[in-house]
GROMACS .gro file of N, CA and C in nm:
model
  468
    1MET      N    1  17.240   5.872  11.150
    1MET     CA    2  17.170   5.797  11.016
    1MET      C    3  17.077   5.889  10.917
    2ALA      N    4  17.102   5.916  10.842
    2ALA     CA    5  17.011   6.029  10.768
    2ALA      C    6  16.893   5.983  10.780
    3SER      N    7  16.811   6.061  10.723
    3SER     CA    8  16.660   6.102  10.778
    3SER      C    9  16.615   5.969  10.662
    4LYS      N   10  16.604   5.941  10.561
    4LYS     CA   11  16.544   5.839  10.409
    4LYS      C   12  16.631   5.726  10.525
    5ASP      N   13  16.734   5.699  10.527
    5ASP     CA   14  16.771   5.585  10.564
    5ASP      C   15  16.713   5.514  10.720
    6GLN      N   16  16.653   5.629  10.839
    6GLN     CA   17  16.577   5.580  10.939
    6GLN      C   18  16.423   5.600  10.902
    7GLN      N   19  16.377   5.660  10.840
    7GLN     CA   20  16.224   5.638  10.710
    7GLN      C   21  16.248   5.500  10.679
    8LEU      N   22  16.315   5.428  10.600
    8LEU     CA   23  16.324   5.307  10.524
    8LEU      C   24  16.381   5.212  10.683
    9VAL      N   25  16.422   5.275  10.722
    9VAL     CA   26  16.444   5.113  10.877
    9VAL      C   27  16.282   5.134  10.942
   10GLU      N   28  16.241   5.243  10.954
   10GLU     CA   29  16.070   5.247  11.004
   10GLU      C   30  16.024   5.128  10.991
   11LEU      N   31  16.042   5.106  10.864
   11LEU     CA   32  15.976   5.136  10.692
   11LEU      C   33  15.930   4.973  10.743
   12LEU      N   34  16.058   4.915  10.695
   12LEU     CA   35  16.068   4.773  10.679
   12LEU      C   36  16.144   4.698  10.779
   13GLN      N   37  16.173   4.749  10.900
   13GLN     CA   38  16.223   4.611  10.979
   13GLN      C   39  16.126   4.560  11.097
   14PRO      N   40  15.985   4.593  11.103
   14PRO     CA   41  15.882   4.524  11.096
   14PRO      C   42  15.861   4.461  10.993
   15VAL      N   43  15.884   4.470  10.894
   15VAL     CA   44  15.826   4.327  10.766
   15VAL      C   45  15.909   4.249  10.779
   16VAL      N   46  16.037   4.302  10.818
   16VAL     CA   47  16.146   4.149  10.787
   16VAL      C   48  16.137   4.097  10.926
   17GLU      N   49  16.167   4.124  10.980
   17GLU     CA   50  16.110   4.070  11.174
   17GLU      C   51  15.994   3.996  11.188
   18ALA      N   52  15.859   4.061  11.106
   18ALA     CA   53  15.737   3.941  11.105
   18ALA      C   54  15.776   3.840  11.032
   19MET      N   55  15.884   3.824  10.905
   19MET     CA   56  15.891   3.702  10.911
   19MET      C   57  15.997   3.567  10.959
   20GLY      N   58  15.989   3.656  11.036
   20GLY     CA   59  16.138   3.558  11.133
   20GLY      C   60  16.257   3.549  11.114
   21TYR      N   61  16.305   3.707  11.082
   21TYR     CA   62  16.406   3.738  11.041
   21TYR      C   63  16.449   3.845  11.109
   22GLU      N   64  16.634   3.873  11.134
   22GLU     CA   65  16.671   3.978  11.250
   22GLU      C   66  16.689   4.063  11.126
   23PHE      N   67  16.647   4.165  11.136
   23PHE     CA   68  16.637   4.311  11.036
   23PHE      C   69  16.762   4.383  11.073
   24TRP      N   70  16.921   4.320  10.998
   24TRP     CA   71  17.035   4.349  11.055
   24TRP      C   72  17.072   4.487  11.019
   25GLY      N   73  16.987   4.554  10.938
   25GLY     CA   74  17.044   4.664  10.872
   25GLY      C   75  17.005   4.686  10.741
   26LEU      N   76  16.993   4.841  10.655
   26LEU     CA   77  17.020   4.879  10.523
   26LEU      C   78  17.150   5.020  10.502
   27GLU      N   79  17.108   4.979  10.405
   27GLU     CA   80  17.223   5.092  10.290
   27GLU      C   81  17.099   5.109  10.167
   28TYR      N   82  17.102   5.264  10.152
   28TYR     CA   83  17.030   5.295  10.069
   28TYR      C   84  17.132   5.445  10.000
   29ILE      N   85  17.164   5.369   9.859
   29ILE     CA   86  17.297   5.491   9.794
   29ILE      C   87  17.195   5.500   9.683
   30ALA      N   88  17.129   5.652   9.694
   30ALA     CA   89  17.107   5.730   9.609
   30ALA      C   90  17.184   5.768   9.456
   31LYS      N   91  17.165   5.736   9.400
   31LYS     CA   92  17.301   5.758   9.262
   31LYS      C   93  17.147   5.749   9.089
   32GLY      N   94  17.051   5.801   9.056
   32GLY     CA   95  16.967   5.814   9.003
   32GLY      C   96  16.912   5.687   8.933
   33LYS      N   97  16.914   5.624   8.835
   33LYS     CA   98  16.889   5.533   8.739
   33LYS      C   99  16.962   5.431   8.846
   34ASP      N  100  17.075   5.431   8.912
   34ASP     CA  101  17.189   5.277   8.902
   34ASP      C  102  17.170   5.350   9.132
   35SER      N  103  17.011   5.387   9.182
   35SER     CA  104  17.035   5.370   9.301
   35SER      C  105  17.004   5.211   9.355
   36LEU      N  106  17.051   5.219   9.443
   36LEU     CA  107  17.042   5.056   9.572
   36LEU      C  108  16.967   5.091   9.736
   37LEU      N  109  16.899   5.019   9.690
   37LEU     CA  110  16.887   4.984   9.844
   37LEU      C  111  16.924   4.875   9.908
   38ARG      N  112  16.984   4.813   9.975
   38ARG     CA  113  17.009   4.697  10.033
   38ARG      C  114  17.006   4.642  10.145
   39ILE      N  115  16.947   4.557  10.170
   39ILE     CA  116  16.886   4.510  10.277
   39ILE      C  117  16.964   4.340  10.337
   40PHE      N  118  16.956   4.357  10.474
   40PHE     CA  119  17.105   4.319  10.547
   40PHE      C  120  17.018   4.217  10.579
   41ILE      N  121  16.982   4.084  10.647
   41ILE     CA  122  16.903   3.983  10.739
   41ILE      C  123  16.956   3.920  10.780
   42ASP      N  124  16.918   3.868  10.883
   42ASP     CA  125  16.934   3.694  10.974
   42ASP      C  126  16.905   3.583  11.012
   43GLY      N  127  16.935   3.489  11.043
   43GLY     CA  128  16.859   3.455  11.139
   43GLY      C  129  16.932   3.302  11.220
   44GLU      N  130  16.848   3.290  11.262
   44GLU     CA  131  16.956   3.171  11.419
   44GLU      C  132  17.069   3.063  11.347
   45ASN      N  133  17.020   2.998  11.266
   45ASN     CA  134  17.075   2.935  11.142
   45ASN      C  135  17.138   2.975  11.024
   46GLY      N  136  17.144   3.119  11.080
   46GLY     CA  137  17.205   3.242  10.890
   46GLY      C  138  17.081   3.254  10.808
   47VAL      N  139  17.077   3.298  10.639
   47VAL     CA  140  17.003   3.262  10.620
   47VAL      C  141  17.040   3.187  10.446
   48ASN      N  142  16.969   3.134  10.367
   48ASN     CA  143  17.050   3.108  10.216
   48ASN      C  144  16.888   3.227  10.096
   49VAL      N  145  16.938   3.157   9.975
   49VAL     CA  146  16.949   3.230   9.881
   49VAL      C  147  16.744   3.218   9.885
   50ASP      N  148  16.682   3.148   9.925
   50ASP     CA  149  16.564   3.144   9.915
   50ASP      C  150  16.463   3.281  10.021
   51ASP      N  151  16.568   3.251  10.130
   51ASP     CA  152  16.541   3.369  10.263
   51ASP      C  153  16.546   3.471  10.193
   52CYS      N  154  16.662   3.537  10.100
   52CYS     CA  155  16.650   3.641  10.088
   52CYS      C  156  16.549   3.664   9.955
   53ALA      N  157  16.549   3.567   9.852
   53ALA     CA  158  16.373   3.606   9.801
   53ALA      C  159  16.293   3.625   9.806
   54ALA      N  160  16.241   3.577   9.967
   54ALA     CA  161  16.091   3.607   9.984
   54ALA      C  162  16.077   3.714  10.040
   55VAL      N  163  16.173   3.728  10.124
   55VAL     CA  164  16.193   3.885  10.207
   55VAL      C  165  16.235   3.993  10.083
   56SER      N  166  16.268   3.946   9.939
   56SER     CA  167  16.296   4.083   9.867
   56SER      C  168  16.155   4.053   9.796
   57ARG      N  169  16.064   3.929   9.803
   57ARG     CA  170  15.912   3.966   9.747
   57ARG      C  171  15.816   4.046   9.844
   58GLN      N  172  15.833   4.018   9.958
   58GLN     CA  173  15.789   4.116  10.049
   58GLN      C  174  15.833   4.203  10.049
   59VAL      N  175  15.913   4.272  10.085
   59VAL     CA  176  15.952   4.457  10.042
   59VAL      C  177  15.917   4.525   9.963
   60SER      N  178  15.926   4.422   9.789
   60SER     CA  179  15.913   4.473   9.698
   60SER      C  180  15.749   4.546   9.746
   61GLY      N  181  15.672   4.501   9.721
   61GLY     CA  182  15.547   4.447   9.849
   61GLY      C  183  15.502   4.610   9.857
   62VAL      N  184  15.603   4.623   9.978
   62VAL     CA  185  15.551   4.743  10.051
   62VAL      C  186  15.596   4.827  10.007
   63MET      N  187  15.685   4.813   9.926
   63MET     CA  188  15.746   4.917   9.901
   63MET      C  189  15.706   5.026   9.781
   64ASP      N  190  15.638   4.920   9.729
   64ASP     CA  191  15.538   4.925   9.579
   64ASP      C  192  15.426   4.995   9.641
   65VAL      N  193  15.343   4.992   9.761
   65VAL     CA  194  15.244   5.017   9.839
   65VAL      C  195  15.299   5.191   9.908
   66GLU      N  196  15.399   5.155   9.963
   66GLU     CA  197  15.404   5.315  10.105
   66GLU      C  198  15.530   5.407   9.951
   67ASP      N  199  15.555   5.399   9.872
   67ASP     CA  200  15.589   5.404   9.742
   67ASP      C  201  15.714   5.553   9.891
   68PRO      N  202  15.838   5.514   9.941
   68PRO     CA  203  15.928   5.593   9.969
   68PRO      C  204  16.072   5.660   9.932
   69ILE      N  205  16.031   5.560   9.798
   69ILE     CA  206  16.157   5.634   9.708
   69ILE      C  207  16.067   5.623   9.552
   70THR      N  208  16.097   5.775   9.530
   70THR     CA  209  16.010   5.755   9.446
   70THR      C  210  16.046   5.785   9.285
   71SER      N  211  16.222   5.782   9.329
   71SER     CA  212  16.295   5.728   9.148
   71SER      C  213  16.328   5.573   9.141
   72GLU      N  214  16.395   5.574   8.998
   72GLU     CA  215  16.414   5.424   8.971
   72GLU      C  216  16.545   5.370   9.088
   73TYR      N  217  16.496   5.263   9.191
   73TYR     CA  218  16.672   5.214   9.232
   73TYR      C  219  16.617   5.025   9.226
   74ASN      N  220  16.767   4.978   9.243
   74ASN     CA  221  16.743   4.824   9.292
   74ASN      C  222  16.755   4.787   9.419
   75LEU      N  223  16.667   4.657   9.430
   75LEU     CA  224  16.594   4.583   9.553
   75LEU      C  225  16.736   4.503   9.569
   76GLU      N  226  16.826   4.448   9.701
   76GLU     CA  227  16.903   4.356   9.709
   76GLU      C  228  16.856   4.365   9.840
   77VAL      N  229  16.872   4.164   9.878
   77VAL     CA  230  16.854   4.169   9.982
   77VAL      C  231  16.970   4.077   9.988
   78SER      N  232  17.043   4.081  10.173
   78SER     CA  233  17.202   3.924  10.205
   78SER      C  234  17.214   3.936  10.274
   79SER      N  235  17.258   3.805  10.300
   79SER     CA  236  17.293   3.839  10.439
   79SER      C  237  17.411   3.901  10.459
   80PRO      N  238  17.432   3.901  10.604
   80PRO     CA  239  17.525   4.035  10.648
   80PRO      C  240  17.685   3.963  10.612
   81GLY      N  241  17.703   3.851  10.586
   81GLY     CA  242  17.840   3.804  10.565
   81GLY      C  243  17.895   3.767  10.725
   82LEU      N  244  18.053   3.726  10.702
   82LEU     CA  245  18.151   3.736  10.803
   82LEU      C  246  18.180   3.863  10.816
   83ASP      N  247  18.218   3.917  10.750
   83ASP     CA  248  18.268   4.022  10.711
   83ASP      C  249  18.169   4.159  10.768
   84ARG      N  250  18.067   4.096  10.841
   84ARG     CA  251  17.929   4.236  10.750
   84ARG      C  252  17.910   4.353  10.894
   85PRO      N  253  17.846   4.435  10.800
   85PRO     CA  254  17.810   4.583  10.831
   85PRO      C  255  17.801   4.551  10.987
   86LEU      N  256  17.830   4.720  11.086
   86LEU     CA  257  17.751   4.707  11.201
   86LEU      C  258  17.718   4.812  11.184
   87PHE      N  259  17.603   4.835  11.211
   87PHE     CA  260  17.505   4.948  11.238
   87PHE      C  261  17.439   5.063  11.352
   88THR      N  262  17.487   4.931  11.434
   88THR     CA  263  17.360   5.031  11.572
   88THR      C  264  17.449   4.984  11.685
   89LEU      N  265  17.427   5.034  11.818
   89LEU     CA  266  17.574   5.040  11.974
   89LEU      C  267  17.527   4.868  11.968
   90GLU      N  268  17.427   4.803  11.978
   90GLU     CA  269  17.341   4.682  11.969
   90GLU      C  270  17.459   4.624  11.878
   91HIS      N  271  17.493   4.581  11.780
   91HIS     CA  272  17.597   4.530  11.709
   91HIS      C  273  17.739   4.566  11.739
   92PHE      N  274  17.825   4.670  11.740
   92PHE     CA  275  17.936   4.719  11.823
   92PHE      C  276  17.970   4.624  11.935
   93GLU      N  277  17.853   4.588  12.060
   93GLU     CA  278  17.845   4.562  12.186
   93GLU      C  279  17.871   4.437  12.124
   94ARG      N  280  17.807   4.401  12.092
   94ARG     CA  281  17.813   4.230  12.001
   94ARG      C  282  17.947   4.234  11.949
   95TYR      N  283  17.967   4.237  11.942
   95TYR     CA  284  18.167   4.235  11.858
   95TYR      C  285  18.260   4.248  11.941
   96VAL      N  286  18.219   4.303  12.083
   96VAL     CA  287  18.330   4.340  12.190
   96VAL      C  288  18.435   4.264  12.168
   97GLY      N  289  18.632   4.267  12.152
   97GLY     CA  290  18.679   4.189  12.143
   97GLY      C  291  18.733   4.147  12.009
   98GLU      N  292  18.639   4.233  11.900
   98GLU     CA  293  18.693   4.157  11.741
   98GLU      C  294  18.725   4.289  11.700
   99PHE      N  295  18.802   4.254  11.550
   99PHE     CA  296  18.879   4.309  11.455
   99PHE      C  297  18.779   4.370  11.390
  100VAL      N  298  18.826   4.553  11.365
  100VAL     CA  299  18.684   4.600  11.261
  100VAL      C  300  18.799   4.657  11.176
  101ASP      N  301  18.707   4.742  11.100
  101ASP     CA  302  18.741   4.855  11.037
  101ASP      C  303  18.612   4.931  11.034
  102ILE      N  304  18.681   5.031  11.015
  102ILE     CA  305  18.562   5.202  11.066
  102ILE      C  306  18.633   5.312  10.994
  103LYS      N  307  18.547   5.384  10.869
  103LYS     CA  308  18.523   5.507  10.777
  103LYS      C  309  18.413   5.605  10.903
  104LEU      N  310  18.523   5.664  10.923
  104LEU     CA  311  18.431   5.842  10.966
  104LEU      C  312  18.399   5.917  10.847
  105ARG      N  313  18.276   5.975  10.846
  105ARG     CA  314  18.271   6.052  10.789
  105ARG      C  315  18.308   6.203  10.753
  106TYR      N  316  18.427   6.246  10.858
  106TYR     CA  317  18.481   6.323  10.869
  106TYR      C  318  18.599   6.269  10.919
  107ALA      N  319  18.777   6.368  10.922
  107ALA     CA  320  18.866   6.366  10.983
  107ALA      C  321  18.875   6.380  11.141
  108PHE      N  322  18.888   6.254  11.277
  108PHE     CA  323  18.918   6.265  11.375
  108PHE      C  324  19.058   6.190  11.443
  109GLU      N  325  19.103   6.365  11.463
  109GLU     CA  326  19.276   6.382  11.437
  109GLU      C  327  19.380   6.321  11.358
  110GLY      N  328  19.310   6.393  11.248
  110GLY     CA  329  19.392   6.325  11.095
  110GLY      C  330  19.369   6.255  11.041
  111ARG      N  331  19.279   6.149  11.071
  111ARG     CA  332  19.244   6.037  10.948
  111ARG      C  333  19.106   6.008  10.995
  112ARG      N  334  19.043   5.935  10.864
  112ARG     CA  335  18.919   5.913  10.887
  112ARG      C  336  18.938   5.745  10.900
  113LYS      N  337  19.035   5.654  10.852
  113LYS     CA  338  19.007   5.506  10.913
  113LYS      C  339  19.068   5.437  11.019
  114PHE      N  340  19.015   5.360  11.037
  114PHE     CA  341  19.047   5.320  11.159
  114PHE      C  342  19.054   5.135  11.123
  115LYS      N  343  19.182   5.048  11.156
  115LYS     CA  344  19.176   4.938  11.174
  115LYS      C  345  19.213   4.888  11.306
  116GLY      N  346  19.138   4.789  11.333
  116GLY     CA  347  19.179   4.742  11.453
  116GLY      C  348  19.064   4.726  11.536
  117LYS      N  349  19.119   4.687  11.703
  117LYS     CA  350  19.021   4.566  11.752
  117LYS      C  351  18.934   4.674  11.892
  118LEU      N  352  18.798   4.606  11.859
  118LEU     CA  353  18.719   4.653  11.872
  118LEU      C  354  18.716   4.714  12.099
  119VAL      N  355  18.707   4.775  12.097
  119VAL     CA  356  18.814   4.705  12.282
  119VAL      C  357  18.630   4.765  12.389
  120GLY      N  358  18.574   4.826  12.334
  120GLY     CA  359  18.403   4.829  12.410
  120GLY      C  360  18.376   4.988  12.354
  121ILE      N  361  18.231   5.015  12.436
  121ILE     CA  362  18.175   5.124  12.451
  121ILE      C  363  18.138   5.227  12.562
  122GLU      N  364  18.198   5.372  12.557
  122GLU     CA  365  18.182   5.410  12.690
  122GLU      C  366  18.059   5.542  12.644
  123ASP      N  367  18.035   5.545  12.750
  123ASP     CA  368  17.903   5.654  12.707
  123ASP      C  369  17.778   5.642  12.695
  124GLY      N  370  17.791   5.510  12.635
  124GLY     CA  371  17.672   5.507  12.560
  124GLY      C  372  17.649   5.541  12.361
  125GLU      N  373  17.750   5.603  12.373
  125GLU     CA  374  17.748   5.661  12.226
  125GLU      C  375  17.874   5.704  12.164
  126ASP      N  376  18.054   5.604  12.226
  126ASP     CA  377  18.116   5.637  12.136
  126ASP      C  378  18.172   5.482  12.183
  127ILE      N  379  18.292   5.457  12.033
  127ILE     CA  380  18.295   5.335  12.035
  127ILE      C  381  18.492   5.312  12.017
  128VAL      N  382  18.476   5.241  12.136
  128VAL     CA  383  18.659   5.219  12.156
  128VAL      C  384  18.738   5.135  12.093
  129VAL      N  385  18.813   5.222  11.954
  129VAL     CA  386  18.870   5.100  11.880
  129VAL      C  387  19.045   5.114  11.961
  130HIS      N  388  19.079   5.044  11.963
  130HIS     CA  389  19.306   4.991  11.924
  130HIS      C  390  19.318   5.026  11.794
  131VAL      N  391  19.374   5.095  11.815
  131VAL     CA  392  19.463   5.109  11.628
  131VAL      C  393  19.614   5.144  11.679
  132ASP      N  394  19.736   5.077  11.614
  132ASP     CA  395  19.838   5.143  11.635
  132ASP      C  396  19.920   5.165  11.784
  133ASN      N  397  19.889   5.051  11.875
  133ASN     CA  398  19.878   5.126  12.036
  133ASN      C  399  19.807   5.241  12.139
  134HIS      N  400  19.709   5.259  12.024
  134HIS     CA  401  19.619   5.402  12.052
  134HIS      C  402  19.490   5.374  12.096
  135GLU      N  403  19.428   5.389  12.207
  135GLU     CA  404  19.312   5.405  12.181
  135GLU      C  405  19.194   5.503  12.145
  136TYR      N  406  19.148   5.469  12.044
  136TYR     CA  407  19.054   5.578  11.991
  136TYR      C  408  18.928   5.613  12.042
  137LEU      N  409  18.886   5.712  12.079
  137LEU     CA  410  18.736   5.706  12.130
  137LEU      C  411  18.635   5.758  11.997
  138LEU      N  412  18.540   5.692  11.920
  138LEU     CA  413  18.462   5.719  11.880
  138LEU      C  414  18.362   5.752  11.804
  139PRO      N  415  18.261   5.878  11.827
  139PRO     CA  416  18.125   5.867  11.871
  139PRO      C  417  18.073   5.789  11.764
  140ILE      N  418  17.972   5.680  11.753
  140ILE     CA  419  17.924   5.611  11.681
  140ILE      C  420  17.791   5.759  11.565
  141ASP      N  421  17.819   5.824  11.629
  141ASP     CA  422  17.682   5.929  11.520
  141ASP      C  423  17.833   5.955  11.379
  142SER      N  424  17.981   5.991  11.408
  142SER     CA  425  18.039   6.057  11.320
  142SER      C  426  18.094   5.908  11.216
  143ILE      N  427  18.033   5.741  11.205
  143ILE     CA  428  18.125   5.647  11.176
  143ILE      C  429  17.967   5.653  11.040
  144ASP      N  430  18.044   5.629  10.960
  144ASP     CA  431  18.031   5.649  10.780
  144ASP      C  432  18.020   5.511  10.740
  145LYS      N  433  18.079   5.373  10.804
  145LYS     CA  434  18.074   5.287  10.724
  145LYS      C  435  18.126   5.208  10.840
  146ALA      N  436  18.121   5.111  10.896
  146ALA     CA  437  18.253   4.974  11.032
  146ALA      C  438  18.194   4.873  10.957
  147ASN      N  439  18.320   4.790  10.957
  147ASN     CA  440  18.234   4.620  10.969
  147ASN      C  441  18.337   4.551  11.005
  148LEU      N  442  18.327   4.442  11.081
  148LEU     CA  443  18.412   4.349  11.116
  148LEU      C  444  18.486   4.295  10.964
  149ILE      N  445  18.596   4.235  11.023
  149ILE     CA  446  18.734   4.189  10.960
  149ILE      C  447  18.695   4.080  11.029
  150TYR      N  448  18.686   3.903  10.918
  150TYR     CA  449  18.690   3.808  10.951
  150TYR      C  450  18.840   3.754  10.968
  151ARG      N  451  18.839   3.654  11.068
  151ARG     CA  452  18.968   3.616  11.128
  151ARG      C  453  18.904   3.494  11.181
  152ASP      N  454  18.962   3.416  11.065
  152ASP     CA  455  18.953   3.274  11.154
  152ASP      C  456  19.075   3.200  11.290
  153ASN      N  457  19.062   3.086  11.338
  153ASN     CA  458  19.110   3.038  11.407
  153ASN      C  459  19.248   3.102  11.455
  154LYS      N  460  19.311   3.045  11.298
  154LYS     CA  461  19.473   3.050  11.321
  154LYS      C  462  19.504   3.170  11.354
  155ASP      N  463  19.412   3.336  11.316
  155ASP     CA  464  19.447   3.460  11.307
  155ASP      C  465  19.447   3.501  11.414
  156LYS      N  466  19.395   3.406  11.571
  156LYS     CA  467  19.366   3.495  11.631
  156LYS      C  468  19.500   3.521  11.782
   0.00000   0.00000   0.00000
């Protein structure tokens, strides 16, 4: 995780959790005036628009005081959704047996994209994914983006 992302997580995770929500993760995309800070929250019974609005107000106040992003940016607070992003080792552990879509920062065995079944975690740092009749061990630090692939019961 980039240092700016880690700084934002350390600042905002306690704020979200103090409000009674699970801090799922965040994405910070720096693009000048089009920069975006997207925070994902979850709850025991999911989250709704009012939950997102309440967290947005609280986070905005903290961001105004602490000012970790000095340029303009847009703030979004969202549920992780059915195709939720996976940020941490704990997220991957929680969804072993499900299908995932993973994009690496750099090519591994000639490819950057892996779409398949999440088989498990090895040595506390490698994600094991079964793709095209082959198992790949992908270091979690090399993952740029990972999402669950939503499949309803008839697809399983």
